[in-house]
Coordinates of C-alpha atoms and ligand atoms in Angstrom, one line a residue:
M291 CA 116.3 87.1 103.3
L292 CA 116.0 89.9 105.8
V293 CA 115.7 88.6 109.4
D294 CA 115.7 90.8 112.4
S295 CA 117.2 90.3 115.9
Y296 CA 114.0 88.6 117.1
D297 CA 114.0 86.0 114.2
R298 CA 111.2 87.8 112.3
V299 CA 111.5 87.7 108.6
V300 CA 111.0 91.1 107.1
D301 CA 109.5 90.9 103.6
Y302 CA 107.1 93.8 103.5
L303 CA 108.0 97.4 102.7
R304 CA 105.6 100.3 103.1
V305 CA 106.6 103.4 101.0
S306 CA 105.1 106.8 101.8
V307 CA 105.4 108.8 98.6
T308 CA 104.3 112.1 100.1
E309 CA 103.4 113.3 103.6
R310 CA 101.0 115.8 102.1
C311 CA 97.3 115.2 102.3
N312 CA 94.0 116.6 101.0
F313 CA 92.2 115.5 104.2
R314 CA 92.7 116.7 107.8
C315 CA 91.6 113.6 109.6
Q316 CA 91.3 114.2 113.3
Y317 CA 93.3 111.1 114.3
C318 CA 96.1 111.8 111.9
M319 CA 96.7 115.3 110.6
P320 CA 94.0 117.6 112.2
E321 CA 96.1 120.7 111.3
K322 CA 98.4 121.4 108.4
P323 CA 101.9 120.8 109.7
F324 CA 104.0 123.8 110.5
S325 CA 106.2 122.9 107.5
W326 CA 106.2 120.3 104.8
V327 CA 109.3 118.5 103.7
P328 CA 110.8 120.7 101.0
K329 CA 110.2 119.3 97.5
E330 CA 114.0 119.1 96.9
N331 CA 114.4 116.8 99.8
L332 CA 112.0 114.2 98.4
L333 CA 113.3 111.2 96.6
S334 CA 112.2 111.1 93.0
F335 CA 110.3 108.1 91.8
E336 CA 113.5 106.9 90.0
E337 CA 115.4 107.2 93.2
L338 CA 112.7 105.4 95.2
F339 CA 112.7 102.7 92.6
E340 CA 116.4 102.2 93.0
F341 CA 115.7 101.3 96.7
M342 CA 112.7 99.1 95.8
K343 CA 115.0 97.0 93.6
I344 CA 117.5 96.6 96.5
A345 CA 114.7 95.6 98.9
I346 CA 113.2 93.2 96.4
D347 CA 116.6 91.6 95.8
E348 CA 117.0 91.2 99.6
G349 CA 113.7 89.4 99.9
V350 CA 110.9 91.9 100.1
N351 CA 107.8 90.5 98.3
K352 CA 105.1 92.9 99.3
I353 CA 105.2 96.7 98.7
R354 CA 102.4 99.0 99.8
I355 CA 102.3 102.6 98.6
T356 CA 100.9 105.0 101.1
G357 CA 101.3 108.6 102.4
G358 CA 99.9 111.2 103.3
E359 CA 97.7 110.8 100.3
P360 CA 99.6 108.9 97.6
L361 CA 97.3 109.9 94.8
L362 CA 98.5 113.5 95.3
R363 CA 101.9 112.7 93.9
E364 CA 102.0 113.0 90.1
G365 CA 103.3 110.0 88.1
L366 CA 102.4 107.4 90.7
D367 CA 101.2 105.0 87.9
K368 CA 104.7 105.2 86.3
F369 CA 106.3 104.3 89.7
I370 CA 104.0 101.3 90.1
E371 CA 104.8 100.2 86.6
M372 CA 108.5 100.4 87.3
I373 CA 108.1 98.0 90.3
Y374 CA 105.7 95.7 88.5
K375 CA 108.0 95.4 85.5
Y376 CA 111.0 94.7 87.7
E377 CA 109.3 91.9 89.6
P378 CA 105.7 91.1 88.6
S379 CA 105.3 88.7 91.5
V380 CA 105.6 91.4 94.1
D381 CA 102.3 92.0 95.9
L382 CA 101.7 95.6 95.0
A383 CA 99.2 97.4 97.1
M384 CA 98.2 101.0 98.0
T385 CA 96.4 102.7 100.9
T386 CA 94.4 105.7 99.9
N387 CA 91.6 107.9 101.1
A388 CA 90.1 107.4 97.6
F389 CA 89.1 111.0 97.1
L390 CA 91.0 111.1 93.8
L391 CA 90.5 107.4 92.9
K392 CA 87.6 107.7 90.5
G393 CA 89.9 109.3 87.8
S394 CA 92.9 107.1 88.4
A395 CA 91.8 103.5 89.3
Q396 CA 92.1 102.2 85.7
K397 CA 95.5 103.7 85.2
L398 CA 96.8 102.3 88.4
K399 CA 95.4 98.8 87.7
D400 CA 96.9 98.9 84.2
A401 CA 100.3 99.8 85.7
G402 CA 100.3 96.7 87.9
L403 CA 98.6 97.6 91.1
K404 CA 96.8 94.6 92.6
R405 CA 95.0 95.8 95.7
I406 CA 94.0 98.9 97.6
N407 CA 93.0 99.7 101.1
V408 CA 90.5 102.5 101.5
S409 CA 89.8 104.4 104.7
I410 CA 86.1 104.6 105.3
D411 CA 85.2 105.6 108.8
T412 CA 81.6 106.6 108.2
L413 CA 78.8 106.5 105.6
K414 CA 77.3 109.8 106.8
P415 CA 78.4 112.8 104.8
E416 CA 78.3 115.2 107.8
I417 CA 80.4 112.8 110.0
A418 CA 82.9 112.3 107.1
K419 CA 83.1 116.1 107.0
Q420 CA 83.7 116.3 110.7
I421 CA 86.5 113.6 110.6
A422 CA 88.3 114.8 107.5
Q423 CA 87.4 118.5 107.9
K424 CA 86.2 118.5 104.3
D425 CA 83.1 117.3 102.4
V426 CA 84.6 114.1 101.1
L427 CA 82.2 111.2 101.2
K428 CA 80.7 111.4 97.7
N429 CA 84.1 111.3 96.0
V430 CA 85.4 108.5 98.3
L431 CA 82.4 106.2 97.6
E432 CA 82.6 106.9 93.9
G433 CA 86.3 106.1 94.0
V434 CA 85.6 102.8 95.7
D435 CA 82.9 101.9 93.1
E436 CA 85.4 102.7 90.3
A437 CA 88.1 100.6 91.9
L438 CA 85.8 97.6 92.1
K439 CA 84.6 98.2 88.5
V440 CA 88.2 98.1 87.1
G441 CA 88.9 94.9 89.1
L442 CA 91.1 96.1 91.9
K443 CA 90.7 94.1 95.2
V444 CA 89.5 96.6 97.8
K445 CA 89.8 96.3 101.6
V446 CA 88.3 98.9 103.9
N447 CA 90.0 100.4 107.0
M448 CA 87.8 101.9 109.7
V449 CA 89.0 103.6 112.9
P450 CA 86.1 103.4 115.4
M451 CA 85.9 106.4 117.7
K452 CA 83.6 107.0 120.6
T453 CA 80.9 109.7 120.0
V454 CA 82.0 110.0 116.4
N455 CA 81.3 106.8 114.4
A456 CA 81.0 104.0 117.0
N457 CA 77.2 103.8 116.1
E458 CA 78.1 103.1 112.5
I459 CA 80.2 100.0 112.9
T460 CA 77.6 97.5 111.7
E461 CA 76.5 99.8 108.8
V462 CA 80.1 100.1 107.5
L463 CA 80.6 96.4 107.9
E464 CA 77.3 95.7 105.9
Y465 CA 78.4 98.2 103.2
C466 CA 81.7 96.2 102.8
K467 CA 80.0 92.8 102.9
E468 CA 77.5 93.8 100.2
R469 CA 80.4 94.7 97.9
N470 CA 82.5 91.6 98.8
M471 CA 85.2 93.8 100.4
S472 CA 86.8 92.8 103.6
I473 CA 87.0 95.3 106.5
R474 CA 89.6 95.8 109.2
F475 CA 88.8 97.9 112.2
I476 CA 91.9 99.7 113.4
E477 CA 92.1 100.6 117.1
Y478 CA 92.9 104.3 117.3
M479 CA 96.7 104.6 118.0
E480 CA 97.5 107.6 120.2
N481 CA 100.0 110.0 118.7
S482 CA 101.0 113.5 119.5
F483 CA 99.7 114.9 116.2
A484 CA 96.1 113.8 116.6
S485 CA 93.3 115.9 118.1
K486 CA 93.4 115.6 121.8
D487 CA 89.8 114.7 122.4
I488 CA 89.7 111.5 120.3
K489 CA 88.7 108.4 122.2
G490 CA 89.2 105.2 120.2
L491 CA 87.2 102.0 120.8
K492 CA 89.3 99.1 122.0
S493 CA 88.7 95.7 120.4
K494 CA 86.7 94.4 123.4
E495 CA 84.2 97.3 123.1
L496 CA 84.0 96.8 119.3
L497 CA 83.3 93.0 119.7
E498 CA 80.5 93.8 122.2
I499 CA 78.8 96.0 119.6
L500 CA 79.3 93.4 116.8
S501 CA 78.1 90.5 119.0
A502 CA 74.8 92.3 119.7
K503 CA 74.0 91.8 116.0
Y504 CA 76.1 88.9 114.7
E505 CA 77.4 85.5 115.7
F506 CA 81.0 84.9 114.8
S507 CA 84.0 82.7 115.7
D508 CA 87.4 83.8 116.7
D509 CA 90.0 82.7 114.1
G510 CA 93.0 84.3 115.8
F511 CA 95.8 85.4 113.6
D512 CA 96.7 84.4 110.0
G513 CA 100.3 84.3 108.8
S514 CA 102.1 87.6 109.4
S515 CA 99.0 89.8 109.1
P516 CA 98.6 92.1 112.1
S517 CA 94.8 91.5 112.0
H518 CA 92.9 89.4 114.6
Y519 CA 90.3 87.6 112.4
Y520 CA 86.7 86.7 113.1
T521 CA 84.3 84.7 110.8
M522 CA 80.6 85.4 110.8
K523 CA 78.0 82.6 110.4
D524 CA 77.6 83.3 106.7
G525 CA 81.4 83.1 106.2
Y526 CA 82.1 86.8 106.0
R527 CA 85.4 87.6 107.7
F528 CA 86.5 90.8 109.4
G529 CA 89.7 91.8 111.2
I530 CA 90.7 94.0 114.1
I531 CA 94.1 95.6 114.4
E532 CA 95.0 95.7 118.1
P533 CA 98.3 97.5 118.6
Y534 CA 97.7 97.8 122.4
E535 CA 97.8 94.0 122.8
D536 CA 101.0 92.5 124.2
D537 CA 101.7 90.0 121.3
F538 CA 100.8 92.5 118.5
C539 CA 104.4 92.9 117.3
K540 CA 105.4 89.2 117.6
K541 CA 105.0 88.5 113.9
C542 CA 105.8 92.0 112.5
N543 CA 107.2 91.6 109.0
R544 CA 107.4 95.2 107.9
I545 CA 109.5 98.3 107.7
R546 CA 108.6 101.8 106.3
L547 CA 110.2 104.3 104.0
T548 CA 109.3 108.0 104.1
A549 CA 109.2 110.2 101.0
E550 CA 112.5 111.8 101.9
G551 CA 114.2 108.5 102.3
N552 CA 114.1 107.7 106.0
L553 CA 113.8 104.0 106.7
I554 CA 111.8 103.4 109.8
P555 CA 112.0 100.0 111.7
C556 CA 108.8 100.5 113.8
L557 CA 105.6 102.6 113.4
Y558 CA 105.7 103.7 117.0
F559 CA 109.2 104.9 117.4
D560 CA 111.0 108.0 116.1
E561 CA 114.2 106.1 115.2
A562 CA 115.1 106.0 111.5
L563 CA 118.1 105.8 109.2
S564 CA 118.3 107.7 105.9
I565 CA 119.0 106.0 102.6
S566 CA 118.8 109.3 100.7
K567 CA 122.6 110.1 100.5
A568 CA 123.5 106.6 99.4
I569 CA 120.7 106.4 96.8
K570 CA 121.4 109.9 95.4
A571 CA 125.1 108.9 95.1
G572 CA 124.1 105.7 93.3
D573 CA 125.8 103.7 96.0
I574 CA 123.7 100.5 96.0
K575 CA 126.0 98.8 98.5
A576 CA 125.7 101.6 101.1
A577 CA 121.9 101.7 100.7
A578 CA 121.7 97.9 101.2
Q579 CA 123.9 98.3 104.3
V580 CA 121.4 100.9 105.7
L581 CA 118.6 98.5 105.0
K582 CA 120.3 95.7 106.9
E583 CA 121.1 98.0 109.9
V584 CA 117.5 99.1 110.1
I585 CA 116.4 95.4 110.2
R586 CA 119.1 94.7 112.8
T587 CA 117.8 97.5 115.1
K588 CA 114.0 96.7 114.6
P589 CA 112.6 97.0 118.2
E590 CA 110.9 94.0 119.7
K591 CA 107.6 95.8 120.3
N592 CA 105.8 99.1 120.3
R593 CA 105.0 101.0 123.6
W594 CA 101.2 101.7 123.1
G595 CA 100.3 99.0 125.6
G596 CA 101.9 97.6 128.8
D597 CA 103.0 99.3 132.0
D598 CA 105.2 101.9 130.4
A599 CA 102.6 102.8 127.8
E600 CA 103.1 106.2 126.1
I601 CA 101.6 107.9 123.1
S602 CA 103.7 107.9 120.0
S603 CA 105.5 111.0 118.8
R604 CA 105.6 109.7 115.2
A605 CA 103.2 111.3 112.7
F606 CA 101.0 108.8 110.8
Y607 CA 100.9 110.9 107.8
E608 CA 104.7 110.7 107.6
T609 CA 105.0 106.9 107.9
G610 CA 101.8 106.1 106.1
G611 CA 100.2 104.2 108.9
Ligands
LIG862 N1 95.8 108.8 103.2 C1 95.7 107.4 103.1 C2 94.5 106.9 103.9 O1 94.0 107.6 104.7 O2 94.2 105.7 103.7 C3 96.9 106.7 103.5 C4 97.7 107.1 104.7 S1 96.9 106.9 106.2 C5 98.1 107.5 107.4 C6 97.0 105.1 106.4 C7 96.0 104.5 107.4 O3 96.4 104.9 108.7 C8 94.6 104.8 107.2 O4 93.8 103.7 107.2 C9 94.2 105.6 108.5 O5 92.9 105.4 108.9 C10 95.2 105.1 109.5 N2 95.5 105.9 110.6 C11 95.9 107.2 110.5 N3 96.1 107.7 111.8 C12 95.7 106.7 112.6 C13 95.7 106.6 114.1 N4 96.0 107.6 114.9 N5 95.3 105.4 114.6 C14 95.0 104.4 113.8 N6 95.0 104.4 112.4 C15 95.4 105.6 111.9
LIG863 FE1 95.3 112.1 105.1 FE2 95.1 109.5 105.4 FE3 96.0 111.0 107.4 FE4 93.5 111.2 106.7 S1 94.5 109.3 107.5 S2 94.8 112.9 107.1 S3 93.5 110.9 104.6 S4 97.0 110.7 105.5

């Protein structure tokens, strides 16, 4: 079992398979980065899988594939199949913008993927175009339909932003409810790569909007999920991710691996240790040692909130959110 210095059990690994993306979301990667990680620095799927085995053997039971946009990396289904065959009980999930999902959902499901999270910030084509800087909505919605059709469980992530999509919060919630998909509203997390003019909605403002239309109860937190849950009168449940709240990190159970092999203990901070050299040399012991060191140095909490609040200098497209 992996336990950090604050007695938190770490059993969840998020793996970014590429930092590249086919969208340019205003809150994440509004401009193409000055340079991408050179292809030769990326870990191959076989190398990433070597690390997945170490992590699973040490107690990781949930793996989420993310990016950048994970569907841009060829052979993803084979990577999923490797993990699934090694340990079928691992909760295998992916976060995607769904643009390329229509043609790949069945293949991913057959490979062993169980669940996906899709980012849907709007149901208006022109607003989607404004956020992603590309005409994306039709493909995204078709991708979601296809995922549901092939039997993948789908959760939706929405980042509510003032003057952009705040007036669509109930519409997106209804869209999810009609399709039996849960929704999580993610507070915009300030980072130095995002467009400067974004103003995210805090959970209090979001709840004000929702309570004008719905009655719901506050369920608090559930297990190690970072979501604050609420249940509506008809039983539909929605979540809010509130990284600015003081106790947000109390039950954090996750670490992140980038496509070039940097193991990151906290989404907010720049600190990371590389597993690349150890994995490329086939030194399992050394890679496991790096994993344990990253767990040992996992910070107590982020610095988005509190008196010494600062924006993060870590790119979301690198860590996978
Ligand atoms: N490309 C995929 C996607 O968009 O779902 C996966 C990677 S993306 C970095 C993962 C999640 O991070 C998405 O749900 C996205 O909305 C969220 N995200 C990105 N930048 C964010 C920010 N500044 N604040 C809050 N959430 C953010
Ligand atoms: Fe790409 Fe996802 Fe970032 Fe949007 S949020 S730019 S889709 S990685």
